[in-house]
Amino acid sequence: MICNHLPSAAQSGMARIVSTSLIFNAHQEVDLDRPPAAAKTSNRASRLAESLSHLLHLHVEAPPRTKLLQSHWNPYSDDQDQKHSTPTYSPKEVIAEKWREIHGHCSSEWDCLLDPLHPWLRREIVKYGEFAQATYDAFDFDSFSEYCGSSRYGRDRLFEKLGLTRNGYTVKKYIYAMSHIDMPNWLERSHLVDTTWSKDSNWMGYVALSDDEETRRIGRRDIVVAWRGTVAPSEWYEDMQRKLEPYGQGDAKVEHGFLGIYTGKNESTRYNKCSASEQVMKEVTRLVQWYREKGEEVSLTITGHSLGGALALLNAYEAASTIPNLTVSVISFGAPRVGNIAFRDELHRLGVKTLRVVVKQDIVPRMPGLVLNESLQKFDEVTGTLDWVYTHCGAELKLDVRSSPFLKRGFNLPGFHSLETYLHLVDGFLDSSTTFRSDARRDIALVNKACDMLVDELRIPHFWYQLENKGLVRNAHGRWVKPTRDPEDIPSGSSEQDVHALSLGTQTQDHDVLETQYVI
C-alpha cells in the first residue's frame, strides 16, 4: 500500500503488484498516446500494459482530453494571481441538523448523497482524507534517522505543522504498531545499528477530537481515528492472500496480515506492550465516557488510506462491538478488501456505516482476490455462503482519473493510488455523468507531492514534498549535519518509570502529562 512519501529504495519496487509473473517499473510511465515512431521503441511494454489493463478492467485508455484555458496550463501567470490569493477550501456550512445523513446513518444510507455528490458530504470527505494524509506527511521515512518510523512532530504540534488547525480538531493520542508483523522490510528498523527510540514500533496513526466550535458546527462531539498505510503493495501482496482468520462473532474472518498489525504486541518491547487495538480502544472508550457523562452526543469516525482503510474497518468492528450505542462511521480511501461475507454482515448488524472512496484505475481496492472476490456471491444459491471469499463493505464513491483535465492519462500505479490524487478527484466530482467541476478549490499542486500525475503543462515538479535540504542543517561551524529534534517531538521523552506505569495501565489525574510522551 503506497505511502505518499517514498524513500528511493521503496520506489524502485513500487509496481511489483499484480503477480509474480507481471513486473512493472513504476517510474517508467507507459504512455498509450505516443506517436507511432515513439511507440515502436516501447511496443512490448505498451502491449504488456494494455493486456494488464484489460485483465483488470482498469480502463487506462486515453479519451480526448477536455480543453483547458491557457491560464490553467500556467498556474503562475498573471491572470491566476487572483485565484492563488484565495483560500483552497470553501466556507464551512453548519451541518448540525444533518450530520447523521451525511455519515450514512439514515434509512437510505448514502444513496441520495453520492451521485450527485452533496457539497456538504464532499467537504467532510476531504476533511477526513486530510486527517489520513497527515499520517504520511508527518511520518519519518528517513532510514538514516535515529527516529525512523516515528512521527516527526509531537502530537501537540502535528496539526499546526501540517496546516490542519482550521479543521477544528486536536490530537489526543498517538497509536503505534509492531514493525515486524507483516510490515514492509524497510520499516523494520533504520540503517542505524542502535536507534534511539525503538526497533520494534512504528507510528501508525492517532486519535483526535473536535473542539467546542467544530462540535457546534457538526452537531456532536466527534472522535476521529486516522490510520496510516504502508509503503508499496509489492511488499505485502504475495503474503496477503495466505489465509483468513476468525475475528469477532460467528463466521466472520479477516485477512491475517491486517489483523496481525492491528493486534500484534510483545511484552518484551518498550513501546508495544499494548497492541494498536488496545491503545486506540482505551483512548476512544475514555473519551466516549468522559463526554457522555457531560451530556454530549458522541460519534466515532475512522479514516485511513490503503492499509489504513483496512485497519479502520477492524477498529470500527471492535468499537461497535464493545461500546454500546456508539455511532460509528468509516470513510476510507483506496482500501483493499478486508474480510469475508460474514464479516461484512457483522459490520452491518452492528450499525457501522462505511463509505469507500475508490479510484477506478487503482488496483489496490481489487485486492485481495483478483479472481476470488465478491463477484462470486451471485452463485450463493448453488454454493452457499463462501466464508473464504473476500468482499467489500458499505457504499462506494467511484472516481475516475479521466474526469480531471489536470491529470495524465498514462499507466501510473503509484499516481492512481496516491491519496492526494483521491482528494483532488473528490474535490472536483459532481456526478458520474459530468466532468471535473470548474469551481473546485483544492490546490492542484498537492497532487504531485509524491507522484507525477499532473500534466507537464502545469509545470508542477514531480515528487516535490520533502524536507528542506533533505533534513540537513548547517550548524554554527558551517558544517551540514542532522539536526536534533525539539524535545516535544522526541517519541521517547518519558522516563522508564513512566513507561512502566503506562504499560500497567496507570495514569495520573491529568492524563495529558504522560500522553505528551506518546509512549505505550
Short mmCIF file of C-alpha atoms in Angstrom, two decimals:
data_model
loop_
_atom_site.label_atom_id
_atom_site.label_comp_id
_atom_site.label_asym_id
_atom_site.label_seq_id
_atom_site.Cartn_x
_atom_site.Cartn_y
_atom_site.Cartn_z
CA MET A 1 0.00 0.00 0.00
CA ILE A 2 1.56 3.12 -1.20
CA CYS A 3 2.55 5.84 1.16
CA ASN A 4 2.66 9.28 -0.34
CA HIS A 5 6.32 9.99 0.53
CA LEU A 6 8.54 7.14 -0.52
CA PRO A 7 12.25 6.59 0.01
CA SER A 8 14.11 5.73 -3.16
CA ALA A 9 14.54 2.13 -2.03
CA ALA A 10 10.80 1.70 -1.74
CA GLN A 11 10.09 3.45 -5.02
CA SER A 12 12.19 1.04 -7.01
CA GLY A 13 9.87 -1.87 -6.20
CA MET A 14 6.62 0.04 -6.27
CA ALA A 15 4.80 -1.70 -9.08
CA ARG A 16 5.57 -5.37 -8.42
CA ILE A 17 1.95 -5.94 -7.54
CA VAL A 18 -0.14 -7.85 -9.98
CA SER A 19 1.54 -11.25 -9.85
CA THR A 20 4.94 -12.84 -9.70
CA SER A 21 4.92 -13.11 -13.49
CA LEU A 22 4.00 -9.49 -14.28
CA ILE A 23 6.54 -6.87 -13.27
CA PHE A 24 6.33 -3.16 -13.94
CA ASN A 25 8.69 -0.33 -13.30
CA ALA A 26 6.54 2.33 -11.64
CA HIS A 27 8.90 5.11 -12.75
CA GLN A 28 8.62 4.33 -16.46
CA GLU A 29 5.18 5.53 -17.40
CA VAL A 30 3.57 3.61 -20.21
CA ASP A 31 2.16 6.34 -22.44
CA LEU A 32 -0.62 4.92 -24.58
CA ASP A 33 -0.77 8.18 -26.57
CA ARG A 34 2.71 8.10 -28.11
CA PRO A 35 3.02 8.71 -31.86
CA PRO A 36 3.95 5.66 -33.95
CA ALA A 37 7.65 6.49 -34.14
CA ALA A 38 8.00 6.71 -30.39
CA ALA A 39 5.65 3.82 -29.74
CA LYS A 40 7.79 1.49 -31.82
CA THR A 41 10.61 1.59 -29.25
CA SER A 42 8.33 0.56 -26.42
CA ASN A 43 5.86 -1.64 -28.24
CA ARG A 44 6.34 -4.62 -25.95
CA ALA A 45 5.86 -2.54 -22.81
CA SER A 46 2.73 -0.98 -24.25
CA ARG A 47 1.25 -4.36 -25.15
CA LEU A 48 2.05 -5.67 -21.67
CA ALA A 49 0.38 -2.69 -20.01
CA GLU A 50 -2.61 -2.93 -22.31
CA SER A 51 -3.03 -6.63 -21.59
CA LEU A 52 -2.89 -5.97 -17.87
CA SER A 53 -5.39 -3.13 -18.10
CA HIS A 54 -7.83 -5.33 -20.00
CA LEU A 55 -7.35 -8.11 -17.44
CA LEU A 56 -8.12 -5.81 -14.52
CA HIS A 57 -10.60 -3.60 -16.40
CA LEU A 58 -8.58 -0.53 -15.43
CA HIS A 59 -9.65 1.50 -18.47
CA VAL A 60 -6.41 3.43 -18.82
CA GLU A 61 -7.09 4.32 -22.42
CA ALA A 62 -6.75 7.98 -23.26
CA PRO A 63 -10.00 9.57 -24.44
CA PRO A 64 -9.95 13.12 -25.78
CA ARG A 65 -8.92 15.50 -23.05
CA THR A 66 -11.14 18.40 -22.10
CA LYS A 67 -9.59 21.62 -23.37
CA LEU A 68 -8.06 23.83 -20.72
CA LEU A 69 -7.73 27.57 -20.86
CA GLN A 70 -4.21 28.88 -21.28
CA SER A 71 -4.36 30.25 -17.76
CA HIS A 72 -4.95 26.72 -16.47
CA TRP A 73 -1.78 25.45 -18.08
CA ASN A 74 0.32 28.14 -16.43
CA PRO A 75 -0.51 28.36 -12.75
CA TYR A 76 1.99 31.19 -12.32
CA SER A 77 0.59 33.51 -14.98
CA ASP A 78 -0.62 37.00 -14.06
CA ASP A 79 -4.28 36.18 -14.59
CA GLN A 80 -4.01 33.43 -11.97
CA ASP A 81 -2.83 35.80 -9.24
CA GLN A 82 -6.35 36.43 -8.05
CA LYS A 83 -7.14 32.72 -7.85
CA HIS A 84 -3.90 32.00 -5.99
CA SER A 85 -4.72 34.61 -3.38
CA THR A 86 -7.96 32.86 -2.41
CA PRO A 87 -8.34 30.03 0.14
CA THR A 88 -8.09 26.41 -1.00
CA TYR A 89 -11.25 25.48 0.86
CA SER A 90 -14.84 26.66 0.85
CA PRO A 91 -16.57 28.32 3.81
CA LYS A 92 -17.82 25.84 6.39
CA GLU A 93 -21.53 25.12 6.49
CA VAL A 94 -23.36 24.35 9.72
CA ILE A 95 -24.39 20.70 9.37
CA ALA A 96 -25.54 20.09 12.95
CA GLU A 97 -29.06 19.06 11.92
CA LYS A 98 -27.97 16.82 9.04
CA TRP A 99 -24.84 15.12 10.32
CA ARG A 100 -26.45 11.68 10.62
CA GLU A 101 -27.49 11.73 6.97
CA ILE A 102 -24.04 12.93 5.94
CA HIS A 103 -22.48 10.00 7.81
CA GLY A 104 -24.86 7.46 6.31
CA HIS A 105 -26.93 6.87 9.43
CA CYS A 106 -30.33 7.08 7.77
CA SER A 107 -32.60 4.63 6.00
CA SER A 108 -31.06 5.23 2.58
CA GLU A 109 -27.50 5.48 3.93
CA TRP A 110 -25.54 7.48 1.33
CA ASP A 111 -27.66 6.61 -1.72
CA CYS A 112 -29.14 10.06 -2.17
CA LEU A 113 -25.90 11.95 -1.49
CA LEU A 114 -23.25 10.32 -3.71
CA ASP A 115 -24.48 10.81 -7.27
CA PRO A 116 -24.64 13.76 -7.48
CA LEU A 117 -22.22 14.32 -4.60
CA HIS A 118 -23.71 16.62 -2.00
CA PRO A 119 -21.34 19.57 -1.32
CA TRP A 120 -21.61 19.10 2.46
CA LEU A 121 -20.59 15.47 2.12
CA ARG A 122 -17.76 16.42 -0.25
CA ARG A 123 -16.30 18.76 2.32
CA GLU A 124 -16.50 16.16 5.09
CA ILE A 125 -14.84 13.51 2.91
CA VAL A 126 -11.97 15.88 2.12
CA LYS A 127 -11.63 16.77 5.82
CA TYR A 128 -11.25 13.16 6.88
CA GLY A 129 -8.98 12.49 3.90
CA GLU A 130 -6.68 15.27 5.10
CA PHE A 131 -6.56 13.60 8.52
CA ALA A 132 -5.42 10.40 6.82
CA GLN A 133 -2.89 12.31 4.69
CA ALA A 134 -1.38 13.75 7.88
CA THR A 135 -0.15 10.28 8.85
CA TYR A 136 2.01 10.32 5.72
CA ASP A 137 3.11 13.93 5.80
CA ALA A 138 4.46 13.67 9.36
CA PHE A 139 5.99 10.19 9.14
CA ASP A 140 9.78 9.92 9.42
CA PHE A 141 10.78 7.88 6.36
CA ASP A 142 14.48 8.65 6.65
CA SER A 143 16.15 5.28 7.14
CA PHE A 144 19.26 7.10 8.39
CA SER A 145 17.28 8.84 11.10
CA GLU A 146 17.50 7.62 14.66
CA TYR A 147 13.74 8.19 14.84
CA CYS A 148 12.83 6.37 11.63
CA GLY A 149 9.31 5.04 11.89
CA SER A 150 8.04 7.71 14.26
CA SER A 151 6.16 10.95 13.73
CA ARG A 152 8.40 13.93 13.01
CA TYR A 153 6.16 16.08 15.19
CA GLY A 154 4.75 15.70 18.67
CA ARG A 155 1.00 15.38 18.92
CA ASP A 156 0.56 18.92 20.26
CA ARG A 157 2.21 20.31 17.12
CA LEU A 158 1.04 17.88 14.45
CA PHE A 159 -1.89 19.85 13.04
CA GLU A 160 -0.10 23.16 13.43
CA LYS A 161 2.88 21.92 11.42
CA LEU A 162 0.67 20.44 8.70
CA GLY A 163 -1.75 23.36 8.43
CA LEU A 164 -4.76 21.42 9.71
CA THR A 165 -5.74 23.57 12.69
CA ARG A 166 -8.53 25.09 10.59
CA ASN A 167 -10.41 21.78 10.78
CA GLY A 168 -11.12 22.32 14.47
CA TYR A 169 -9.68 19.13 15.98
CA THR A 170 -6.92 18.42 18.48
CA VAL A 171 -4.79 15.28 18.64
CA LYS A 172 -5.27 13.32 21.86
CA LYS A 173 -3.16 10.20 21.39
CA TYR A 174 -0.66 8.57 19.05
CA ILE A 175 -1.02 4.92 18.02
CA TYR A 176 1.89 2.55 17.42
CA ALA A 177 2.02 -0.87 15.76
CA MET A 178 4.60 -3.62 15.77
CA SER A 179 7.05 -3.10 12.91
CA HIS A 180 7.95 -6.76 12.38
CA ILE A 181 4.46 -8.21 11.95
CA ASP A 182 3.67 -8.33 8.24
CA MET A 183 5.17 -4.91 7.70
CA PRO A 184 7.46 -3.79 4.87
CA ASN A 185 11.07 -4.83 5.39
CA TRP A 186 12.35 -1.27 5.05
CA LEU A 187 10.30 -0.27 8.10
CA GLU A 188 11.68 -2.94 10.40
CA ARG A 189 14.50 -0.70 11.58
CA SER A 190 16.56 2.21 10.46
CA HIS A 191 20.03 1.86 8.96
CA LEU A 192 21.47 2.73 12.35
CA VAL A 193 22.57 -0.22 14.48
CA ASP A 194 21.01 1.23 17.62
CA THR A 195 18.04 3.53 17.18
CA THR A 196 17.29 5.91 19.99
CA TRP A 197 13.57 5.43 20.23
CA SER A 198 12.55 1.92 19.13
CA LYS A 199 13.48 -1.06 16.99
CA ASP A 200 10.06 -2.62 17.27
CA SER A 201 7.45 0.09 16.76
CA ASN A 202 6.09 2.30 14.02
CA TRP A 203 3.79 5.28 14.34
CA MET A 204 0.53 4.07 12.82
CA GLY A 205 -1.92 6.89 13.43
CA TYR A 206 -3.65 8.99 16.03
CA VAL A 207 -6.86 9.79 17.86
CA ALA A 208 -8.22 13.34 17.52
CA LEU A 209 -11.22 15.16 18.96
CA SER A 210 -13.38 18.02 17.69
CA ASP A 211 -13.08 21.25 19.67
CA ASP A 212 -16.08 23.15 21.02
CA GLU A 213 -16.54 25.34 17.93
CA GLU A 214 -16.34 22.45 15.48
CA THR A 215 -18.60 20.38 17.74
CA ARG A 216 -21.31 23.04 17.49
CA ARG A 217 -20.95 23.17 13.70
CA ILE A 218 -21.19 19.41 13.15
CA GLY A 219 -23.78 18.72 15.84
CA ARG A 220 -21.91 16.31 18.11
CA ARG A 221 -18.52 15.65 19.70
CA ASP A 222 -16.60 13.79 17.00
CA ILE A 223 -13.77 11.40 17.81
CA VAL A 224 -11.54 10.73 14.80
CA VAL A 225 -9.11 7.84 14.41
CA ALA A 226 -6.74 8.17 11.45
CA TRP A 227 -4.70 5.14 10.31
CA ARG A 228 -1.60 5.20 8.13
CA GLY A 229 -0.98 2.96 5.13
CA THR A 230 2.24 1.12 4.32
CA VAL A 231 4.69 1.88 1.56
CA ALA A 232 4.22 -0.28 -1.51
CA PRO A 233 1.80 -3.03 -2.49
CA SER A 234 4.70 -5.06 -3.81
CA GLU A 235 5.93 -5.52 -0.23
CA TRP A 236 2.85 -7.29 1.06
CA TYR A 237 0.90 -8.55 -1.92
CA GLU A 238 2.45 -12.02 -2.06
CA ASP A 239 1.58 -12.68 1.58
CA MET A 240 -1.80 -11.01 1.63
CA GLN A 241 -3.92 -13.91 0.42
CA ARG A 242 -2.47 -16.65 2.59
CA LYS A 243 -5.47 -17.12 4.86
CA LEU A 244 -8.44 -15.59 6.60
CA GLU A 245 -8.56 -15.69 10.38
CA PRO A 246 -11.62 -15.66 12.67
CA TYR A 247 -12.41 -12.25 14.13
CA GLY A 248 -15.28 -11.33 16.40
CA GLN A 249 -18.54 -13.23 16.30
CA GLY A 250 -19.85 -16.13 14.25
CA ASP A 251 -18.16 -16.97 10.97
CA ALA A 252 -16.56 -13.55 10.48
CA LYS A 253 -13.00 -13.78 9.18
CA VAL A 254 -10.42 -11.17 8.16
CA GLU A 255 -7.09 -11.19 6.36
CA HIS A 256 -4.46 -12.42 8.81
CA GLY A 257 -1.82 -9.80 7.99
CA PHE A 258 -4.15 -6.88 8.66
CA LEU A 259 -5.25 -8.49 11.91
CA GLY A 260 -1.63 -9.08 12.92
CA ILE A 261 -0.78 -5.39 12.55
CA TYR A 262 -3.88 -4.37 14.48
CA THR A 263 -3.49 -6.81 17.40
CA GLY A 264 0.27 -7.52 17.46
CA LYS A 265 2.22 -6.82 20.65
CA ASN A 266 5.26 -8.08 22.52
CA GLU A 267 5.66 -7.89 26.28
CA SER A 268 9.44 -7.67 25.97
CA THR A 269 9.36 -4.48 23.90
CA ARG A 270 9.29 -0.97 25.28
CA TYR A 271 6.61 0.55 23.06
CA ASN A 272 4.23 -2.25 22.12
CA LYS A 273 3.35 -3.88 25.41
CA CYS A 274 -0.13 -2.85 24.29
CA SER A 275 -1.31 -3.57 20.75
CA ALA A 276 -2.57 -0.88 18.39
CA SER A 277 -6.05 -2.25 19.11
CA GLU A 278 -5.63 -1.83 22.86
CA GLN A 279 -4.10 1.62 22.51
CA VAL A 280 -6.86 3.06 20.33
CA MET A 281 -9.75 1.41 22.17
CA LYS A 282 -8.51 2.58 25.57
CA GLU A 283 -8.45 6.20 24.40
CA VAL A 284 -11.72 6.05 22.45
CA THR A 285 -13.50 4.44 25.42
CA ARG A 286 -12.13 7.10 27.76
CA LEU A 287 -13.24 9.96 25.52
CA VAL A 288 -16.72 8.49 24.94
CA GLN A 289 -17.25 8.02 28.66
CA TRP A 290 -15.95 11.50 29.52
CA TYR A 291 -18.19 13.38 27.09
CA ARG A 292 -21.26 11.21 27.64
CA GLU A 293 -21.02 11.99 31.36
CA LYS A 294 -21.10 15.67 30.34
CA GLY A 295 -24.35 15.02 28.46
CA GLU A 296 -22.90 15.34 24.94
CA GLU A 297 -23.68 13.21 21.92
CA VAL A 298 -20.55 11.45 20.66
CA SER A 299 -19.65 9.91 17.31
CA LEU A 300 -16.64 7.93 16.14
CA THR A 301 -15.35 8.49 12.60
CA ILE A 302 -12.47 6.28 11.46
CA THR A 303 -10.46 7.04 8.34
CA GLY A 304 -7.47 5.66 6.52
CA HIS A 305 -5.87 5.16 3.14
CA SER A 306 -4.78 1.83 1.70
CA LEU A 307 -3.75 -0.41 4.62
CA GLY A 308 -5.09 2.34 6.86
CA GLY A 309 -8.54 1.75 5.38
CA ALA A 310 -8.28 -1.93 6.28
CA LEU A 311 -7.27 -1.13 9.85
CA ALA A 312 -10.16 1.34 10.02
CA LEU A 313 -12.66 -1.48 9.42
CA LEU A 314 -11.10 -3.66 12.12
CA ASN A 315 -11.16 -0.70 14.50
CA ALA A 316 -14.80 0.06 13.63
CA TYR A 317 -15.84 -3.54 14.23
CA GLU A 318 -14.21 -3.59 17.66
CA ALA A 319 -15.57 -0.19 18.70
CA ALA A 320 -19.13 -1.02 17.66
CA SER A 321 -18.89 -4.38 19.44
CA THR A 322 -17.59 -3.04 22.75
CA ILE A 323 -19.07 0.47 23.22
CA PRO A 324 -22.89 0.38 23.37
CA ASN A 325 -24.94 2.77 21.23
CA LEU A 326 -21.91 4.48 19.68
CA THR A 327 -22.42 5.96 16.21
CA VAL A 328 -19.54 4.56 14.15
CA SER A 329 -18.66 5.59 10.59
CA VAL A 330 -15.75 4.66 8.33
CA ILE A 331 -14.55 6.84 5.45
CA SER A 332 -11.71 5.06 3.65
CA PHE A 333 -9.65 5.80 0.55
CA GLY A 334 -8.19 3.16 -1.78
CA ALA A 335 -8.73 0.42 0.79
CA PRO A 336 -8.36 -3.29 -0.03
CA ARG A 337 -10.88 -5.94 0.86
CA VAL A 338 -10.55 -6.97 4.49
CA GLY A 339 -12.75 -9.92 5.32
CA ASN A 340 -15.33 -12.43 4.17
CA ILE A 341 -19.07 -12.08 3.64
CA ALA A 342 -19.81 -12.92 7.28
CA PHE A 343 -17.52 -10.08 8.41
CA ARG A 344 -19.38 -7.66 6.14
CA ASP A 345 -22.71 -8.85 7.51
CA GLU A 346 -21.50 -8.45 11.09
CA LEU A 347 -20.48 -4.85 10.42
CA HIS A 348 -23.94 -4.21 9.00
CA ARG A 349 -25.59 -5.81 12.03
CA LEU A 350 -23.54 -3.63 14.37
CA GLY A 351 -24.68 -0.49 12.55
CA VAL A 352 -21.26 0.52 11.21
CA LYS A 353 -21.62 2.76 8.16
CA THR A 354 -18.79 2.54 5.63
CA LEU A 355 -18.11 4.84 2.71
CA ARG A 356 -15.32 3.62 0.45
CA VAL A 357 -13.78 6.18 -1.89
CA VAL A 358 -12.29 4.32 -4.86
CA VAL A 359 -10.43 5.44 -7.97
CA LYS A 360 -11.47 3.33 -10.96
CA GLN A 361 -7.88 2.86 -12.16
CA ASP A 362 -6.48 1.91 -8.74
CA ILE A 363 -5.91 -1.83 -8.36
CA VAL A 364 -5.47 -1.92 -4.57
CA PRO A 365 -9.24 -1.92 -3.89
CA ARG A 366 -9.42 -5.03 -6.11
CA MET A 367 -7.24 -6.97 -3.68
CA PRO A 368 -7.02 -9.45 -2.03
CA GLY A 369 -8.53 -11.83 -4.52
CA LEU A 370 -8.27 -10.58 -8.11
CA VAL A 371 -10.37 -13.60 -9.01
CA LEU A 372 -11.94 -14.88 -5.79
CA ASN A 373 -13.89 -11.78 -4.81
CA GLU A 374 -17.43 -10.62 -4.15
CA SER A 375 -18.46 -11.36 -7.74
CA LEU A 376 -18.84 -15.00 -6.67
CA GLN A 377 -21.72 -14.03 -4.40
CA LYS A 378 -24.09 -14.40 -7.36
CA PHE A 379 -23.59 -18.17 -7.01
CA ASP A 380 -24.64 -18.28 -3.32
CA GLU A 381 -27.78 -20.21 -4.14
CA VAL A 382 -25.66 -23.02 -5.60
CA THR A 383 -22.56 -22.95 -3.39
CA GLY A 384 -23.95 -21.48 -0.19
CA THR A 385 -22.13 -18.63 1.53
CA LEU A 386 -18.40 -18.99 0.87
CA ASP A 387 -16.65 -17.82 4.03
CA TRP A 388 -13.27 -17.72 2.26
CA VAL A 389 -14.30 -15.15 -0.37
CA TYR A 390 -13.12 -11.58 0.29
CA THR A 391 -15.75 -8.89 -0.07
CA HIS A 392 -16.03 -5.13 0.33
CA CYS A 393 -18.27 -3.43 2.87
CA GLY A 394 -20.58 -0.46 2.65
CA ALA A 395 -21.23 2.17 -0.01
CA GLU A 396 -18.82 3.16 -2.74
CA LEU A 397 -17.95 6.54 -4.25
CA LYS A 398 -16.20 5.70 -7.53
CA LEU A 399 -13.92 8.29 -9.10
CA ASP A 400 -12.24 8.31 -12.50
CA VAL A 401 -8.81 9.75 -13.30
CA ARG A 402 -10.11 10.64 -16.75
CA SER A 403 -12.61 13.11 -15.30
CA SER A 404 -9.87 15.60 -14.40
CA PRO A 405 -8.23 17.59 -17.20
CA PHE A 406 -5.25 18.18 -14.93
CA LEU A 407 -4.18 14.52 -14.66
CA LYS A 408 -2.07 12.47 -17.07
CA ARG A 409 -3.63 9.58 -18.95
CA GLY A 410 -0.75 7.10 -18.88
CA PHE A 411 -0.42 3.97 -16.78
CA ASN A 412 0.75 5.18 -13.35
CA LEU A 413 0.10 2.78 -10.46
CA PRO A 414 1.58 4.98 -7.70
CA GLY A 415 -0.27 8.01 -9.04
CA PHE A 416 -3.58 6.15 -9.27
CA HIS A 417 -3.23 5.06 -5.63
CA SER A 418 -1.91 8.32 -4.18
CA LEU A 419 -4.19 9.78 -1.53
CA GLU A 420 -3.65 13.28 -2.92
CA THR A 421 -4.97 12.05 -6.27
CA TYR A 422 -8.04 10.79 -4.45
CA LEU A 423 -8.62 14.11 -2.69
CA HIS A 424 -8.17 16.03 -5.95
CA LEU A 425 -10.80 13.88 -7.65
CA VAL A 426 -13.22 14.14 -4.71
CA ASP A 427 -12.90 17.91 -4.76
CA GLY A 428 -13.76 18.01 -8.46
CA PHE A 429 -16.51 15.36 -8.51
CA LEU A 430 -20.07 16.43 -9.28
CA ASP A 431 -21.70 13.25 -10.54
CA SER A 432 -20.91 10.24 -12.70
CA SER A 433 -22.14 11.88 -15.89
CA THR A 434 -20.24 15.20 -15.76
CA THR A 435 -16.62 16.23 -15.85
CA PHE A 436 -14.46 17.94 -13.26
CA ARG A 437 -16.26 20.86 -11.61
CA SER A 438 -14.92 24.26 -12.60
CA ASP A 439 -15.16 25.78 -9.10
CA ALA A 440 -13.02 23.16 -7.33
CA ARG A 441 -10.83 24.95 -4.81
CA ARG A 442 -8.31 22.39 -3.54
CA ASP A 443 -4.75 23.24 -4.55
CA ILE A 444 -3.89 21.24 -7.69
CA ALA A 445 -0.17 21.24 -6.86
CA LEU A 446 -0.82 18.87 -3.94
CA VAL A 447 -1.38 16.02 -6.40
CA ASN A 448 2.34 15.90 -7.25
CA LYS A 449 3.53 15.81 -3.64
CA ALA A 450 4.71 12.22 -4.04
CA CYS A 451 3.98 11.26 -7.65
CA ASP A 452 3.93 12.67 -11.19
CA MET A 453 0.23 12.61 -12.02
CA LEU A 454 -0.21 16.24 -13.10
CA VAL A 455 0.14 17.12 -16.77
CA ASP A 456 3.52 18.65 -17.52
CA GLU A 457 1.95 21.82 -18.90
CA LEU A 458 1.12 22.84 -15.32
CA ARG A 459 4.85 22.93 -14.57
CA ILE A 460 4.47 21.44 -11.10
CA PRO A 461 7.60 19.47 -10.08
CA HIS A 462 7.29 15.74 -9.57
CA PHE A 463 7.64 14.32 -6.04
CA TRP A 464 8.15 17.82 -4.65
CA TYR A 465 7.25 17.17 -0.99
CA GLN A 466 10.41 16.76 1.07
CA LEU A 467 12.30 18.29 3.95
CA GLU A 468 14.42 21.28 3.05
CA ASN A 469 17.93 20.08 2.17
CA LYS A 470 16.61 16.57 2.91
CA GLY A 471 16.68 17.32 6.60
CA LEU A 472 20.25 18.55 6.91
CA VAL A 473 21.00 21.88 8.55
CA ARG A 474 24.15 23.98 8.78
CA ASN A 475 25.48 24.21 12.32
CA ALA A 476 27.31 27.12 13.95
CA HIS A 477 30.62 25.99 12.39
CA GLY A 478 29.18 25.85 8.87
CA ARG A 479 29.01 22.06 8.67
CA TRP A 480 25.95 20.23 7.31
CA VAL A 481 24.61 17.88 9.99
CA LYS A 482 21.50 16.01 11.04
CA PRO A 483 19.57 18.32 13.38
CA THR A 484 18.46 17.29 16.84
CA ARG A 485 14.73 17.10 17.36
CA ASP A 486 12.93 19.54 19.59
CA PRO A 487 12.19 17.87 22.96
CA GLU A 488 8.44 17.88 22.33
CA ASP A 489 8.94 15.98 19.07
CA ILE A 490 11.01 13.13 20.54
CA PRO A 491 8.88 9.99 20.94
CA SER A 492 10.95 8.61 23.85
CA GLY A 493 10.95 11.59 26.18
CA SER A 494 9.45 9.89 29.24
CA SER A 495 11.36 8.13 31.95
CA GLU A 496 11.48 4.38 32.37
CA GLN A 497 9.15 4.74 35.37
CA ASP A 498 6.55 6.46 33.22
CA VAL A 499 6.85 3.76 30.56
CA HIS A 500 6.33 1.08 33.18
CA ALA A 501 3.34 2.92 34.65
CA LEU A 502 1.71 3.21 31.23
CA SER A 503 2.36 -0.44 30.43
CA LEU A 504 0.43 -1.33 33.60
CA GLY A 505 -2.42 0.91 32.54
CA THR A 506 -1.96 3.51 35.32
CA GLN A 507 -2.37 7.22 34.71
CA THR A 508 -2.04 10.48 36.56
CA GLN A 509 -5.06 12.71 37.18
CA ASP A 510 -4.04 14.77 34.18
CA HIS A 511 -3.69 12.09 31.51
CA ASP A 512 -2.11 14.57 29.11
CA VAL A 513 1.03 14.73 31.27
CA LEU A 514 2.05 11.26 30.18
CA GLU A 515 0.25 11.24 26.85
CA THR A 516 2.55 14.02 25.68
CA GLN A 517 5.34 11.44 25.63
CA TYR A 518 3.44 9.20 23.18
CA VAL A 519 4.73 6.06 24.88
CA ILE A 520 2.55 2.99 25.20
#
